[in-house]
XYZ file of C-alpha atoms in Angstrom:
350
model
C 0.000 0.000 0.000
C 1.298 3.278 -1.035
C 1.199 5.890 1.161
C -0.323 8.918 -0.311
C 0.780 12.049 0.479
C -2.250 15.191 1.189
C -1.979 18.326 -0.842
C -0.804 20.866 2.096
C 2.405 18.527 1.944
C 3.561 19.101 -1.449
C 6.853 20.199 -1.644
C 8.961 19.687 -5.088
C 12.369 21.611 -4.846
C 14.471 21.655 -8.242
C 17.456 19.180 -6.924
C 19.795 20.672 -9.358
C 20.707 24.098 -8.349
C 18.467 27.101 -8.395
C 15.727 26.311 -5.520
C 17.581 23.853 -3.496
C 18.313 24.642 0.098
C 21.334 26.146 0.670
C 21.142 26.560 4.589
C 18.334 24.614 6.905
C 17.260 26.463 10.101
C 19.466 25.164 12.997
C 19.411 24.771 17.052
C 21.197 22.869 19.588
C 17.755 21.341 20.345
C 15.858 20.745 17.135
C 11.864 20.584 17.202
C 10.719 17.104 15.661
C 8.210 18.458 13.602
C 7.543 15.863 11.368
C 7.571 18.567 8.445
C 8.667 16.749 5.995
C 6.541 13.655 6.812
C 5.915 11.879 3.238
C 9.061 13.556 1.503
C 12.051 11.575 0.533
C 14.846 14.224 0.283
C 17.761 13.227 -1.817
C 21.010 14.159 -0.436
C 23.312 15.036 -3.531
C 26.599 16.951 -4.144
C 26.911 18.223 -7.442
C 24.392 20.453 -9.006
C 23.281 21.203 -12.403
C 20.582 24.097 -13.522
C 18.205 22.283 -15.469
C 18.771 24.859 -18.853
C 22.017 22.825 -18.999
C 22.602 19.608 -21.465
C 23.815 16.863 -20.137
C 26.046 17.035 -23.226
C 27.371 19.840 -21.659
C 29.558 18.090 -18.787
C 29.030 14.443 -20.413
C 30.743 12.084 -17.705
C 30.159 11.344 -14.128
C 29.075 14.915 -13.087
C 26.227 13.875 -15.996
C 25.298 10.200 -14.778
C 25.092 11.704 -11.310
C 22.514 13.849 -12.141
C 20.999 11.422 -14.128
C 20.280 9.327 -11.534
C 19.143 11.523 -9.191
C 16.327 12.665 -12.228
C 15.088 9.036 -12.390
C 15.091 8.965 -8.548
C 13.332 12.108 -7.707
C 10.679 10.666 -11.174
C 10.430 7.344 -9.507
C 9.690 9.146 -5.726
C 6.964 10.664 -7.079
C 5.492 7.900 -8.814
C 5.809 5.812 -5.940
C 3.365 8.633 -3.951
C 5.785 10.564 -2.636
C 7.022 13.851 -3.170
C 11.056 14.844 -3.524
C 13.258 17.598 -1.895
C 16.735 18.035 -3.637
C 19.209 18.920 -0.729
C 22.653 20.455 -1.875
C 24.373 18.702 0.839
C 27.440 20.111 0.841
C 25.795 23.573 1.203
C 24.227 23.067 4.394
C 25.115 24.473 7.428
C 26.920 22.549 10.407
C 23.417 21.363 11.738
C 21.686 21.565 8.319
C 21.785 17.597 8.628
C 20.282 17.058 12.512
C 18.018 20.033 11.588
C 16.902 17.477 8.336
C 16.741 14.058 10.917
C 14.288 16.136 12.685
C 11.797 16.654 10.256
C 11.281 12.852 9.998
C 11.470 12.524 5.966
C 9.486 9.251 4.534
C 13.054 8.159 3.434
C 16.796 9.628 2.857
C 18.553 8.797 0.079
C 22.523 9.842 -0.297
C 23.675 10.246 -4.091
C 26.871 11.464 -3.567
C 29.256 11.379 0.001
C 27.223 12.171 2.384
C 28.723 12.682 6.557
C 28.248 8.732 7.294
C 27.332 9.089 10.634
C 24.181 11.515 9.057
C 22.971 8.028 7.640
C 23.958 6.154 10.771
C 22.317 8.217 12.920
C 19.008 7.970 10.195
C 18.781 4.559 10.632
C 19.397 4.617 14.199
C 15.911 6.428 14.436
C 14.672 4.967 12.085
C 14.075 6.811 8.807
C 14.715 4.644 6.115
C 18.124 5.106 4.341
C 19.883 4.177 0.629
C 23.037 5.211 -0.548
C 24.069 5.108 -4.275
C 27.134 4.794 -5.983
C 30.227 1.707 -4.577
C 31.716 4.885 -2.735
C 28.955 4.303 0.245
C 29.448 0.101 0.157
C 31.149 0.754 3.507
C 28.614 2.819 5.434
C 26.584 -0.228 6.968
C 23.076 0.912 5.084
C 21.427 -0.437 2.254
C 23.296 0.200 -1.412
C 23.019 0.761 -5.079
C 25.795 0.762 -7.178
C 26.237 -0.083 -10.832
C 28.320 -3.922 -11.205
C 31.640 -2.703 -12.884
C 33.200 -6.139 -12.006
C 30.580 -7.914 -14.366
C 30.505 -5.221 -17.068
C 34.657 -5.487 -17.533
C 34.459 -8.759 -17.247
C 31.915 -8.699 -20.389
C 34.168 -6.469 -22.212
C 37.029 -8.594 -21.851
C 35.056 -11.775 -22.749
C 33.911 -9.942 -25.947
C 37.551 -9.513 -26.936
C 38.732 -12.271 -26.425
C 35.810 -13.668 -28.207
C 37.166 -11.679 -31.398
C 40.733 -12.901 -30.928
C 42.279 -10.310 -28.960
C 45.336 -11.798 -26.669
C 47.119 -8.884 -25.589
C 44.673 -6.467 -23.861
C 45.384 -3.740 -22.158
C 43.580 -1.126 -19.471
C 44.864 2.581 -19.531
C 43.030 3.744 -16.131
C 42.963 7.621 -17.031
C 41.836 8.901 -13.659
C 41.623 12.105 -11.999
C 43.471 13.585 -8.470
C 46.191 11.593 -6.966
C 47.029 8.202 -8.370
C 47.425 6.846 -4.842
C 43.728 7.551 -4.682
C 42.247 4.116 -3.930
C 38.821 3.852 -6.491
C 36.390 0.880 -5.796
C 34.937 1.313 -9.190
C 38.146 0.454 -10.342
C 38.859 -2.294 -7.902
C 36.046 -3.725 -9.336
C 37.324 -3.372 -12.915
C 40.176 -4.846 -12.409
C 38.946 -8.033 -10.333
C 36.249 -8.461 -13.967
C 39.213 -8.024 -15.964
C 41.509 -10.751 -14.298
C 38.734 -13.007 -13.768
C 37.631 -12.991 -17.688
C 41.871 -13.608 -18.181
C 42.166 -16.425 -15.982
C 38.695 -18.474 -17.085
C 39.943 -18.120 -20.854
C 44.056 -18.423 -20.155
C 44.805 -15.082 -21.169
C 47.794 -13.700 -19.817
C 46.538 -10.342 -18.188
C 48.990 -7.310 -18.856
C 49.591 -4.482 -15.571
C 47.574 -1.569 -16.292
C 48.864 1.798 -16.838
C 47.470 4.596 -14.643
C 47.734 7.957 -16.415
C 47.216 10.995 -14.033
C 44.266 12.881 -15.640
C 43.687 16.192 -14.419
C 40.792 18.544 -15.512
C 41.626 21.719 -16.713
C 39.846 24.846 -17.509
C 40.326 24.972 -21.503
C 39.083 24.870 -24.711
C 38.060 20.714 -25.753
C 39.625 20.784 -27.851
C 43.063 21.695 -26.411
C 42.248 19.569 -23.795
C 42.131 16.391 -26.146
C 45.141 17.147 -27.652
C 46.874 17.847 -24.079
C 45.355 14.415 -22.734
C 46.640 12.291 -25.584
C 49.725 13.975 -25.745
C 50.345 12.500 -22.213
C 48.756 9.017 -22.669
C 50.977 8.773 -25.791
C 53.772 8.804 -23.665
C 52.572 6.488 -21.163
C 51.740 3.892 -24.222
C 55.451 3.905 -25.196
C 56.758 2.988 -21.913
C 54.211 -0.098 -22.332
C 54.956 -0.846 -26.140
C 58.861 -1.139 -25.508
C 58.354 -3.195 -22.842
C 55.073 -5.369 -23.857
C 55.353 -4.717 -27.570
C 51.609 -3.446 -29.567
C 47.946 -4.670 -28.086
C 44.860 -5.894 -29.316
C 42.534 -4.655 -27.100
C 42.756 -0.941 -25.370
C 40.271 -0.684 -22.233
C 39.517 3.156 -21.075
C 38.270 4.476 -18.217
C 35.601 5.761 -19.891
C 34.509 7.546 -23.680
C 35.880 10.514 -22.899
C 39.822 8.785 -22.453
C 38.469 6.293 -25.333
C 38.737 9.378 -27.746
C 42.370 10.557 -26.250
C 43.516 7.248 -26.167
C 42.706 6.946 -30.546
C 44.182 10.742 -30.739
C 47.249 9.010 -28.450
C 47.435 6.418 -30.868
C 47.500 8.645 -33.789
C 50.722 10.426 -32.500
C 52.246 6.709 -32.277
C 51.399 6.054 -35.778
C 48.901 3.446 -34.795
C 45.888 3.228 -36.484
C 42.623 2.807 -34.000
C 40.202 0.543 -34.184
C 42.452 -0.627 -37.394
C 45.975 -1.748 -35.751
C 43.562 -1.629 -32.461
C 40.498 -1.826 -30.834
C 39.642 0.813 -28.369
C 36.872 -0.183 -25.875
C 35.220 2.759 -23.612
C 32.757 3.249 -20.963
C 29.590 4.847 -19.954
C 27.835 4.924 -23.655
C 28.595 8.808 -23.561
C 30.568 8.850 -27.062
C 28.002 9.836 -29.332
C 27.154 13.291 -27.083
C 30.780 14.065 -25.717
C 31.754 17.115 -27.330
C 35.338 15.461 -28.463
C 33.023 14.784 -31.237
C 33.314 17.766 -32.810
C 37.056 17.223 -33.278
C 36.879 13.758 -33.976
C 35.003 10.810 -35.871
C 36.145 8.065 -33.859
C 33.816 5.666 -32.059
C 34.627 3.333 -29.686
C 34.968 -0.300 -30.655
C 32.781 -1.195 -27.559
C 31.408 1.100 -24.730
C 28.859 0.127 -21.467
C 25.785 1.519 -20.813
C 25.318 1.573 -16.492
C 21.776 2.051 -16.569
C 21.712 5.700 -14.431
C 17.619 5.356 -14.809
C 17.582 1.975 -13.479
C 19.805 2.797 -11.128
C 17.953 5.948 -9.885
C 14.669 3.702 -10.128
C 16.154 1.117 -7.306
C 17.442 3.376 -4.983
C 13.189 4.114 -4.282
C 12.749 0.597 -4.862
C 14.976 -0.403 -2.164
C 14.169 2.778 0.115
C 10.540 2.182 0.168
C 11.200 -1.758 0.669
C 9.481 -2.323 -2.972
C 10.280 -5.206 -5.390
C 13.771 -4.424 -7.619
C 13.873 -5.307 -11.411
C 14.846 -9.181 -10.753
C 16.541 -9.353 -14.599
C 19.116 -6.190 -13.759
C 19.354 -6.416 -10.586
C 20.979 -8.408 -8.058
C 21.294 -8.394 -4.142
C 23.867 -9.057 -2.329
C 23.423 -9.833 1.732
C 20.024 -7.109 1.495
C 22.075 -4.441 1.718
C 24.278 -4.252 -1.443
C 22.062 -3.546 -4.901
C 24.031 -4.206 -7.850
C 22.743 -3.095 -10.815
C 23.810 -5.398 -14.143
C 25.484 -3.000 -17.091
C 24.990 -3.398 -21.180
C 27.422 -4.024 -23.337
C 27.011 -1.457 -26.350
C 28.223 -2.075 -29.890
C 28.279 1.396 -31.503
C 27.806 -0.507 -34.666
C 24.265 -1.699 -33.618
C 21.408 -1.019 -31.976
C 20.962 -4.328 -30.060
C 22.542 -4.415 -26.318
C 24.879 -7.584 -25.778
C 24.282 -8.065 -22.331
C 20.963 -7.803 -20.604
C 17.727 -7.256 -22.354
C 16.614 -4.112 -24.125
C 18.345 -0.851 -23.930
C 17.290 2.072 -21.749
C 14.644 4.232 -23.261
């Protein structure tokens, strides 16, 4: 039974940038109020005004907020209405001031202060966090499976007779940084190695920092810099098959890197990419490369079972898998650019 919420408790607040909350009324002894009784506030970090394409900042800033759209969507056609809370705007007791309110649900789509969501479920407002950078928190999760999508990948090229494949991890900040999303890449990759006796090859990390510039430039700049990582490997390793990125966005350095090495992509070598963002990343208008290969994660299913799993409602058995009933792995497609059909899983997202 849904619960339905009456019309003096309507409250919609644009989770992107313009009408969020940027400060909550605070006090060393909060009033439970029970104001926001029937609204399930999603806690994010980034925001985007909504006159913005996603084109605009295609990557993870743009699968963030994609989620969160098919979250808040899904919230209200469960019954329930959504407030977007910038939640690293708040003030110091922005998040005991929110606890107090007693929201139907909380649901953290970016980091979020863990002992917030601790203290949530202590008192028992239901809690779901999204993305393999909350596993750790001890509440119920959502993440996309980037062990079982790699571990397609590298299945599919081995399938085409690729022996030597290599993953250039192209990642931002420190290199020390310790990633779970990539964790998980790497366990899919060595497991799809070891079940087909392929002899996995190290990966090269390339330090890949954002600057303000043209796209241009910055393409150029990036492959200039992942060409010289590649030559390190090829003297030592000799040429590869395969080429796994971290995503579209290095997929089209890499083939400009390759370029400057005289090797021809996707001819000499197949680049594979990541998050199905190719076809709207402006590198586009600078280049007419494609990736060989590319995954789709599924942001609106993913958005979809964080209410599904907040609200203690049935997930999408076919996508979705469960791990202990607290971690929600969501199952990625494999996209051929070539075609129109997904490789792995059903249909593709509409």
């Amino acid at each position: 039974m849904v619960r339905r919420v009456s019309a003096h408790r309507r409250i919609l607040i644009d989770p992107s940038c313009t009408g969020s909350i940027k400060a909550m009324p605070t006090s060393s002894t909060p009033t439970d109020t029970r104001a926001l009784e029937g609204v399930i506030a999603l806690l994010g970090q980034r925001g985007r005004r909504l006159d913005q394409q996603i084109e605009d900042r295609a990557g993870t800033a743009a699968a963030d907020w994609e989620v969160e759209q098919h979250a808040n969507l899904h919230a209200i056609e469960s019954g329930y209405h959504a407030l977007g809370v910038q939640w690293e705007r708040l003030e110091t007791d922005g998040g005991r001031w929110l606890l107090s309110q007693r929201p139907a649900g909380m649901v953290a789509l970016r980091n979020v202060a863990p002992d917030v969501l601790r203290q949530a479920v202590k008192i028992g407002i239901p809690t779901v966090a999204f993305s393999e950078l909350n596993i750790a928190l001890g509440v119920p999760c959502v993440a996309s499976d980037h062990c079982k999508a790699m571990a397609a990948l590298t299945e599919h090229a081995i399938a085409n007779g690729a022996k030597k494949i290599l993953r250039i991890w192209a990642v931002s900040g420190s290199l020390d940084n310790k990633r779970p999303w990539l964790g998980q890449r790497d366990r899919g990759y060595m497991q799809a190695c070891k079940e087909h006796g392929i002899t996995p090859l190290p990966a090269v990390r390339i330090p890949h920092n954002l600057v303000n510039e043209p796209q241009d430039q910055q393409l150029y700049r990036n492959a200039r810099t992942i060409a010289g990582y590649m030559l390190e490997h090829l003297r030592e390793h000799g040429k590869m098959d395969v080429i796994l990125a971290t995503n579209d966005a290095a997929a089209f350095e890499i083939a400009q890197a390759c370029q400057l090495l005289d090797i021809d992509p996707n001819k000499d070598v197949s680049i594979y990419g990541y998050d199905n963002i190719y076809h709207s990343h402006s590198y586009r208008q600078y280049s007419d490369f494609k990736p060989r290969m590319t995954v789709d994660k599924c942001n609106s299913i993913i958005g979809r079972t964080l209410i599904d799993v907040l609200m203690g409602q049935p997930t999408d058995t076919s996508r979705v898998s469960c791990d202990g009933n607290l971690n929600h792995w969501v199952e990625p497609l494999l996209i051929d650019p070539a075609s129109t059909t997904p490789i792995v899983g059903t249909t593709p997202e509409q």
